[in-house]
Amino acid sequence: MTSRISENLDTLPNYLRTAKLPDGESNLGEVISAIALATKAIARKVRRARINDDIIGSVGATNVQGEDQQKLDVISNDLLIHCLSANPNVGVIGSEEEDDVVVVRPTAVGGEYCVLFDPLDGSSNIDVAAGVGTIFSVLRIADGADGDAAALQPGKAQVAAGYVLYGSSVLMVLTLGNGVDMFVLDPELGEFVLVQTRLEVPREKKVRSINGAYRFDFAQGYQDYLAWTESHGYGSRYIGSMVADVHRTLLKGGVFLYPATTSAPDGKLRLMYEANPMSLLVEQAGGSAVTGTGRILDVQPGELHQRTPVVLGSAGEVEIVLSHL
Ligand code: AHG
Ligand code: MN
Ligand code: MN
């Protein structure tokens, strides 16, 4: 029977209930639901920036925690930790805003997943109402590997990854390891609804996304690449929020770069909760993600907050970058 309903009611909860999850990952949907709930709460906060003064700046000098505790990146961190701790399947959490991994519950009592996240990416853009995001990575914890060992797995071990972009609309881009799907938050329903399945990053697009102000701090190969793009009709797009820049790259093609600089010899972006989840999404959409010397998803991490150079996007464009290095 053809439906007479014109509303999109393909909600994320329905999607997760019917998704073909990898073998042994039947509780993965519950973890994604917990992340979705936290990001809906973050979206509500982001929308109220400057209306409620607890989001930008401090609430006053009397706050014993100091003004940073009122910043939206810390509020976002608290919301994610709250929602994930309440989920019986989550064992370990790692966040940009926490010094060390947080053990929520041992594997022995069901803590089977480790969730790593950047609670608010591009947070300086909040001040100017530009796009910001949340990036997340989900790993299965090996039995008894409570603590650092739960988190320190290469990106190729991720069972799910995604981001939420708080932009002109709020959307989630998600992979459960079998393609990439996109959801938009319907503010009236209060649910993410499926808007596009099987995203594919175009193989070629003459757009580079890089902070060109560091040009002379990059290795010579990157300088050569930038010069080459200028004589080959490339455009340039850079917001300064990884989520927003990668989202555009995923949908429209091109290449996003954050190479090492003289002052940041390992680059700026964090492997575990920025580069790895974005790399899984880009690869699942048919693109490439490399450090400049190898595949990002193959990097064996040594510590939670380690940094990595990043080159990702259209497979053809990443090849051109590599040919200059
Ligand atoms: P965060 O706000 O989580 O610290 O991340 C900011 C990152 C990332 O979003 C962006 O790609 C990069 O910083 C921009 O850095 P530059 O200002 O050095 O270009
Ligand atoms: Mn970030
Ligand atoms: Mn952040």
Tab-separated table of C-alpha atoms and ligand atoms in Angstrom:
chain	number	residue	atom	x	y	z
A	1	MET	CA	0.000	0.000	0.000
A	2	THR	CA	1.447	3.394	-0.880
A	3	SER	CA	1.766	5.687	2.102
A	4	ARG	CA	-0.157	8.936	2.198
A	5	ILE	CA	2.302	10.326	4.753
A	6	SER	CA	4.663	12.982	3.433
A	7	GLU	CA	6.636	13.261	6.676
A	8	ASN	CA	10.044	11.614	7.013
A	9	LEU	CA	9.570	9.186	9.903
A	10	ASP	CA	12.668	7.072	9.185
A	11	THR	CA	14.083	7.821	12.602
A	12	LEU	CA	17.491	6.813	13.910
A	13	PRO	CA	15.889	4.512	16.536
A	14	ASN	CA	14.039	2.653	13.749
A	15	TYR	CA	17.209	2.520	11.668
A	16	LEU	CA	19.217	1.094	14.572
A	17	ARG	CA	16.542	-1.500	15.350
A	18	THR	CA	16.625	-2.808	11.779
A	19	ALA	CA	20.302	-2.166	10.886
A	20	LYS	CA	22.425	-5.160	9.976
A	21	LEU	CA	24.975	-4.946	12.760
A	22	PRO	CA	28.335	-6.720	12.536
A	23	ASP	CA	28.443	-10.224	14.090
A	24	GLY	CA	28.488	-10.050	17.872
A	25	GLU	CA	27.670	-6.326	17.982
A	26	SER	CA	23.983	-6.563	18.858
A	27	ASN	CA	24.282	-3.857	21.550
A	28	LEU	CA	26.008	-1.347	19.280
A	29	GLY	CA	22.720	0.387	18.467
A	30	GLU	CA	22.184	1.140	22.157
A	31	VAL	CA	25.534	2.911	22.297
A	32	ILE	CA	24.734	4.998	19.202
A	33	SER	CA	21.369	5.907	20.782
A	34	ALA	CA	23.155	7.164	23.898
A	35	ILE	CA	25.464	9.296	21.744
A	36	ALA	CA	22.462	10.614	19.784
A	37	LEU	CA	20.704	11.655	22.987
A	38	ALA	CA	23.770	13.533	24.226
A	39	THR	CA	24.231	15.313	20.898
A	40	LYS	CA	20.574	16.385	20.862
A	41	ALA	CA	21.161	17.959	24.271
A	42	ILE	CA	24.364	19.605	22.966
A	43	ALA	CA	22.466	20.915	19.924
A	44	ARG	CA	19.944	22.528	22.240
A	45	LYS	CA	22.781	24.233	24.140
A	46	VAL	CA	24.518	25.385	20.943
A	47	ARG	CA	21.277	26.944	19.730
A	48	ARG	CA	21.107	28.994	22.928
A	49	ALA	CA	24.645	30.412	22.722
A	50	ARG	CA	24.550	34.077	23.811
A	51	ILE	CA	20.911	33.716	24.915
A	52	ASN	CA	22.011	31.837	28.017
A	53	ASP	CA	25.251	33.240	29.335
A	54	ASP	CA	26.309	29.919	30.872
A	55	ILE	CA	27.450	28.799	27.439
A	56	ILE	CA	29.936	31.462	26.375
A	57	GLY	CA	32.386	32.750	28.976
A	58	SER	CA	32.049	32.296	32.725
A	59	VAL	CA	29.146	32.608	35.149
A	60	GLY	CA	31.255	34.725	37.505
A	61	ALA	CA	34.421	34.858	39.514
A	62	THR	CA	32.889	32.883	42.403
A	63	ASN	CA	32.909	29.651	40.409
A	64	VAL	CA	35.507	27.511	42.131
A	65	GLN	CA	36.004	25.495	38.964
A	66	GLY	CA	37.069	28.593	36.998
A	67	GLU	CA	35.416	29.961	33.878
A	68	ASP	CA	36.531	27.131	31.602
A	69	GLN	CA	34.086	24.871	33.400
A	70	GLN	CA	31.278	26.863	31.871
A	71	LYS	CA	32.503	26.670	28.326
A	72	LEU	CA	30.375	24.709	25.946
A	73	ASP	CA	33.116	22.182	25.255
A	74	VAL	CA	33.063	21.153	28.920
A	75	ILE	CA	29.250	21.116	29.048
A	76	SER	CA	29.261	18.914	25.928
A	77	ASN	CA	31.787	16.588	27.541
A	78	ASP	CA	29.618	16.270	30.660
A	79	LEU	CA	26.501	15.517	28.601
A	80	LEU	CA	28.266	12.768	26.646
A	81	ILE	CA	29.772	11.218	29.769
A	82	HIS	CA	26.388	11.327	31.503
A	83	CYS	CA	24.537	9.609	28.647
A	84	LEU	CA	27.280	7.053	27.967
A	85	SER	CA	27.825	6.158	31.630
A	86	ALA	CA	24.123	5.398	31.909
A	87	ASN	CA	24.402	2.878	29.081
A	88	PRO	CA	25.050	-0.652	30.414
A	89	ASN	CA	27.132	-1.604	27.368
A	90	VAL	CA	29.751	1.132	27.741
A	91	GLY	CA	32.901	0.136	29.614
A	92	VAL	CA	35.467	2.836	28.888
A	93	ILE	CA	35.263	6.460	27.771
A	94	GLY	CA	38.024	8.656	26.356
A	95	SER	CA	37.563	12.348	25.647
A	96	GLU	CA	39.550	15.337	24.464
A	97	GLU	CA	38.464	17.015	27.687
A	98	GLU	CA	39.637	14.241	30.051
A	99	ASP	CA	43.313	13.641	30.885
A	100	ASP	CA	42.920	9.855	31.052
A	101	VAL	CA	40.440	7.215	29.984
A	102	VAL	CA	37.454	6.876	32.315
A	103	VAL	CA	36.534	3.315	33.292
A	104	VAL	CA	32.745	3.252	33.602
A	105	ARG	CA	32.272	-0.470	34.219
A	106	PRO	CA	34.502	-3.527	33.744
A	107	THR	CA	34.026	-5.924	30.839
A	108	ALA	CA	33.102	-8.545	33.470
A	109	VAL	CA	29.805	-6.715	34.105
A	110	GLY	CA	28.990	-5.923	30.490
A	111	GLY	CA	31.165	-2.948	29.620
A	112	GLU	CA	31.869	-4.189	26.114
A	113	TYR	CA	32.423	-0.885	24.237
A	114	CYS	CA	34.944	1.904	24.464
A	115	VAL	CA	33.682	5.261	23.183
A	116	LEU	CA	36.183	7.992	22.305
A	117	PHE	CA	35.038	11.494	21.421
A	118	ASP	CA	35.812	15.106	20.741
A	119	PRO	CA	32.772	16.573	22.514
A	120	LEU	CA	32.888	19.917	20.747
A	121	ASP	CA	35.101	20.280	17.715
A	122	GLY	CA	35.892	23.747	16.418
A	123	SER	CA	34.702	25.253	19.689
A	124	SER	CA	36.248	28.655	18.987
A	125	ASN	CA	33.717	28.959	16.161
A	126	ILE	CA	30.899	29.068	18.752
A	127	ASP	CA	31.776	32.712	19.384
A	128	VAL	CA	30.918	33.575	15.769
A	129	ALA	CA	27.981	31.169	15.272
A	130	ALA	CA	29.825	29.077	12.682
A	131	GLY	CA	29.530	25.284	12.427
A	132	VAL	CA	30.843	23.125	15.269
A	133	GLY	CA	30.539	19.406	15.857
A	134	THR	CA	30.935	16.262	17.944
A	135	ILE	CA	33.143	13.423	16.662
A	136	PHE	CA	32.883	9.866	18.029
A	137	SER	CA	34.607	6.511	17.677
A	138	VAL	CA	33.368	3.164	19.057
A	139	LEU	CA	35.683	0.228	19.744
A	140	ARG	CA	34.977	-3.252	21.102
A	141	ILE	CA	36.894	-3.923	24.315
A	142	ALA	CA	38.755	-7.219	24.479
A	143	ASP	CA	37.829	-9.253	27.571
A	144	GLY	CA	39.574	-7.876	30.633
A	145	ALA	CA	41.208	-4.978	28.748
A	146	ASP	CA	39.852	-2.342	31.129
A	147	GLY	CA	41.651	0.987	31.001
A	148	ASP	CA	44.146	2.233	28.400
A	149	ALA	CA	44.284	-1.101	26.580
A	150	ALA	CA	40.563	-0.735	25.788
A	151	ALA	CA	41.203	2.487	23.910
A	152	LEU	CA	44.633	2.012	22.341
A	153	GLN	CA	43.532	0.123	19.234
A	154	PRO	CA	44.195	1.120	15.622
A	155	GLY	CA	41.389	2.936	13.790
A	156	LYS	CA	40.686	-0.090	11.593
A	157	ALA	CA	39.309	-1.816	14.736
A	158	GLN	CA	36.473	0.732	15.084
A	159	VAL	CA	33.021	-0.893	14.981
A	160	ALA	CA	31.282	2.462	14.470
A	161	ALA	CA	32.228	6.089	13.933
A	162	GLY	CA	30.481	9.322	13.150
A	163	TYR	CA	30.036	13.002	13.746
A	164	VAL	CA	27.242	15.414	14.490
A	165	LEU	CA	27.446	18.819	12.811
A	166	TYR	CA	25.698	21.694	14.555
A	167	GLY	CA	25.337	23.866	11.485
A	168	SER	CA	22.449	25.587	9.748
A	169	SER	CA	20.805	22.240	10.422
A	170	VAL	CA	21.927	19.559	12.871
A	171	LEU	CA	22.959	16.333	11.213
A	172	MET	CA	24.614	13.033	12.020
A	173	VAL	CA	26.856	11.128	9.630
A	174	LEU	CA	27.312	7.533	10.781
A	175	THR	CA	29.058	4.333	9.787
A	176	LEU	CA	28.549	0.954	11.409
A	177	GLY	CA	31.352	-0.370	9.215
A	178	ASN	CA	29.169	-0.978	6.174
A	179	GLY	CA	28.750	2.291	4.273
A	180	VAL	CA	27.916	5.792	5.465
A	181	ASP	CA	24.432	7.148	6.125
A	182	MET	CA	23.252	10.655	6.964
A	183	PHE	CA	20.499	11.836	9.324
A	184	VAL	CA	19.112	15.294	10.007
A	185	LEU	CA	17.676	16.262	13.382
A	186	ASP	CA	13.990	17.082	12.982
A	187	PRO	CA	13.607	19.655	15.738
A	188	GLU	CA	9.853	19.088	16.152
A	189	LEU	CA	10.124	15.285	16.312
A	190	GLY	CA	13.268	15.518	18.408
A	191	GLU	CA	14.726	12.657	16.374
A	192	PHE	CA	17.401	12.276	13.747
A	193	VAL	CA	15.734	11.103	10.509
A	194	LEU	CA	17.470	9.304	7.655
A	195	VAL	CA	17.986	11.597	4.654
A	196	GLN	CA	20.674	9.861	2.604
A	197	THR	CA	22.151	6.375	2.495
A	198	ARG	CA	25.439	5.148	1.083
A	199	LEU	CA	27.271	8.474	0.841
A	200	GLU	CA	30.066	8.424	-1.729
A	201	VAL	CA	32.813	11.002	-1.783
A	202	PRO	CA	33.429	12.083	-5.405
A	203	ARG	CA	36.727	10.677	-6.697
A	204	GLU	CA	37.975	14.063	-7.865
A	205	LYS	CA	37.248	17.691	-7.089
A	206	LYS	CA	39.626	20.607	-7.430
A	207	VAL	CA	39.200	21.969	-3.912
A	208	ARG	CA	41.780	21.992	-1.118
A	209	SER	CA	40.892	22.670	2.499
A	210	ILE	CA	43.933	23.719	4.543
A	211	ASN	CA	45.092	26.550	6.785
A	212	GLY	CA	47.322	28.264	4.227
A	213	ALA	CA	48.719	30.679	6.824
A	214	TYR	CA	51.088	27.868	7.900
A	215	ARG	CA	52.307	27.329	4.367
A	216	PHE	CA	55.986	27.997	5.015
A	217	ASP	CA	55.895	25.825	8.157
A	218	PHE	CA	54.860	22.755	6.150
A	219	ALA	CA	57.342	20.275	4.697
A	220	GLN	CA	58.532	21.165	1.191
A	221	GLY	CA	56.285	18.549	-0.435
A	222	TYR	CA	53.136	20.269	0.882
A	223	GLN	CA	54.446	23.648	-0.279
A	224	ASP	CA	55.057	22.130	-3.714
A	225	TYR	CA	51.532	20.669	-3.713
A	226	LEU	CA	49.977	24.036	-2.807
A	227	ALA	CA	51.922	25.762	-5.574
A	228	TRP	CA	50.809	23.046	-7.994
A	229	THR	CA	47.116	23.535	-7.096
A	230	GLU	CA	47.445	27.241	-7.785
A	231	SER	CA	48.498	26.614	-11.367
A	232	HIS	CA	45.832	23.927	-11.869
A	233	GLY	CA	42.594	25.780	-11.213
A	234	TYR	CA	41.904	24.672	-7.625
A	235	GLY	CA	39.504	26.402	-5.269
A	236	SER	CA	40.100	26.813	-1.535
A	237	ARG	CA	37.644	26.270	1.340
A	238	TYR	CA	38.527	26.304	5.050
A	239	ILE	CA	36.183	26.870	7.973
A	240	GLY	CA	38.520	25.835	10.786
A	241	SER	CA	36.096	23.279	12.241
A	242	MET	CA	37.211	19.806	11.257
A	243	VAL	CA	33.635	18.520	11.301
A	244	ALA	CA	32.420	21.246	8.953
A	245	ASP	CA	35.436	20.977	6.648
A	246	VAL	CA	35.313	17.177	6.477
A	247	HIS	CA	31.537	17.215	5.971
A	248	ARG	CA	31.871	19.482	2.948
A	249	THR	CA	34.718	17.311	1.633
A	250	LEU	CA	32.638	14.143	2.089
A	251	LEU	CA	29.638	15.543	0.242
A	252	LYS	CA	31.296	17.623	-2.456
A	253	GLY	CA	34.775	16.108	-2.789
A	254	GLY	CA	38.204	17.676	-2.525
A	255	VAL	CA	40.943	17.150	0.028
A	256	PHE	CA	41.255	18.238	3.660
A	257	LEU	CA	44.805	18.634	4.977
A	258	TYR	CA	46.305	19.334	8.377
A	259	PRO	CA	50.003	18.481	7.918
A	260	ALA	CA	52.800	18.682	10.488
A	261	THR	CA	54.230	22.186	11.011
A	262	THR	CA	57.543	23.295	12.465
A	263	SER	CA	55.818	24.127	15.770
A	264	ALA	CA	53.537	21.028	15.722
A	265	PRO	CA	55.782	18.266	14.325
A	266	ASP	CA	53.042	15.616	14.685
A	267	GLY	CA	50.298	17.902	13.381
A	268	LYS	CA	47.469	19.321	15.499
A	269	LEU	CA	44.622	16.873	15.115
A	270	ARG	CA	44.180	13.975	17.514
A	271	LEU	CA	44.391	10.441	16.180
A	272	MET	CA	41.899	8.636	18.408
A	273	TYR	CA	38.863	10.923	18.376
A	274	GLU	CA	39.396	13.188	15.361
A	275	ALA	CA	41.471	11.471	12.651
A	276	ASN	CA	40.365	7.844	13.175
A	277	PRO	CA	36.578	8.314	13.105
A	278	MET	CA	36.815	10.731	10.163
A	279	SER	CA	39.108	8.305	8.325
A	280	LEU	CA	36.702	5.383	8.768
A	281	LEU	CA	33.835	7.512	7.439
A	282	VAL	CA	35.861	8.741	4.458
A	283	GLU	CA	37.093	5.232	3.580
A	284	GLN	CA	33.597	3.784	3.972
A	285	ALA	CA	32.441	6.451	1.502
A	286	GLY	CA	35.118	5.391	-1.010
A	287	GLY	CA	37.720	8.055	-0.201
A	288	SER	CA	41.216	7.877	1.313
A	289	ALA	CA	42.747	9.025	4.584
A	290	VAL	CA	46.517	9.078	5.115
A	291	THR	CA	49.131	10.568	7.433
A	292	GLY	CA	51.365	11.407	4.480
A	293	THR	CA	53.383	8.226	4.981
A	294	GLY	CA	50.655	5.608	5.485
A	295	ARG	CA	47.005	4.836	6.093
A	296	ILE	CA	45.640	6.582	9.210
A	297	LEU	CA	43.512	3.556	10.188
A	298	ASP	CA	46.658	1.377	10.398
A	299	VAL	CA	48.428	3.571	12.970
A	300	GLN	CA	49.009	1.685	16.246
A	301	PRO	CA	48.339	4.308	18.950
A	302	GLY	CA	50.686	4.796	21.876
A	303	GLU	CA	48.563	7.181	23.902
A	304	LEU	CA	45.021	8.558	24.023
A	305	HIS	CA	45.789	12.131	23.017
A	306	GLN	CA	48.439	11.537	20.368
A	307	ARG	CA	48.391	13.736	17.299
A	308	THR	CA	48.748	12.866	13.652
A	309	PRO	CA	49.086	14.688	10.353
A	310	VAL	CA	45.895	14.263	8.283
A	311	VAL	CA	45.244	14.183	4.537
A	312	LEU	CA	41.786	12.876	3.630
A	313	GLY	CA	39.017	13.113	1.073
A	314	SER	CA	38.583	12.240	-2.608
A	315	ALA	CA	40.790	9.253	-3.469
A	316	GLY	CA	42.137	10.954	-6.616
A	317	GLU	CA	42.960	14.163	-4.774
A	318	VAL	CA	44.761	12.346	-1.934
A	319	GLU	CA	46.842	10.546	-4.592
A	320	ILE	CA	47.857	13.903	-6.061
A	321	VAL	CA	48.940	15.173	-2.630
A	322	LEU	CA	50.989	12.010	-2.047
A	323	SER	CA	52.670	12.354	-5.440
A	324	HIS	CA	54.188	15.657	-4.232
A	325	LEU	CA	55.512	14.349	-0.897
B	1	AHG	P1	38.959	21.597	18.850
B	1	AHG	O1	38.045	22.782	18.857
B	1	AHG	O2	38.258	20.325	19.168
B	1	AHG	O3	40.197	21.808	19.687
B	1	AHG	O4	39.464	21.356	17.362
B	1	AHG	C1	39.880	22.431	16.572
B	1	AHG	C2	40.609	21.861	15.391
B	1	AHG	C3	39.760	21.397	14.222
B	1	AHG	O5	38.408	21.521	14.378
B	1	AHG	C4	40.216	22.237	13.075
B	1	AHG	O6	40.349	21.439	11.930
B	1	AHG	C5	41.528	22.800	13.523
B	1	AHG	O7	41.472	22.859	14.913
B	1	AHG	C6	41.805	24.172	13.002
B	1	AHG	O8	43.063	24.553	13.416
B	1	AHG	P2	43.771	25.888	12.871
B	1	AHG	O9	43.069	27.038	13.513
B	1	AHG	O10	45.214	25.732	13.324
B	1	AHG	O11	43.654	25.894	11.364
B	2	MN	MN	38.543	19.028	17.561
B	3	MN	MN	37.113	19.783	20.945
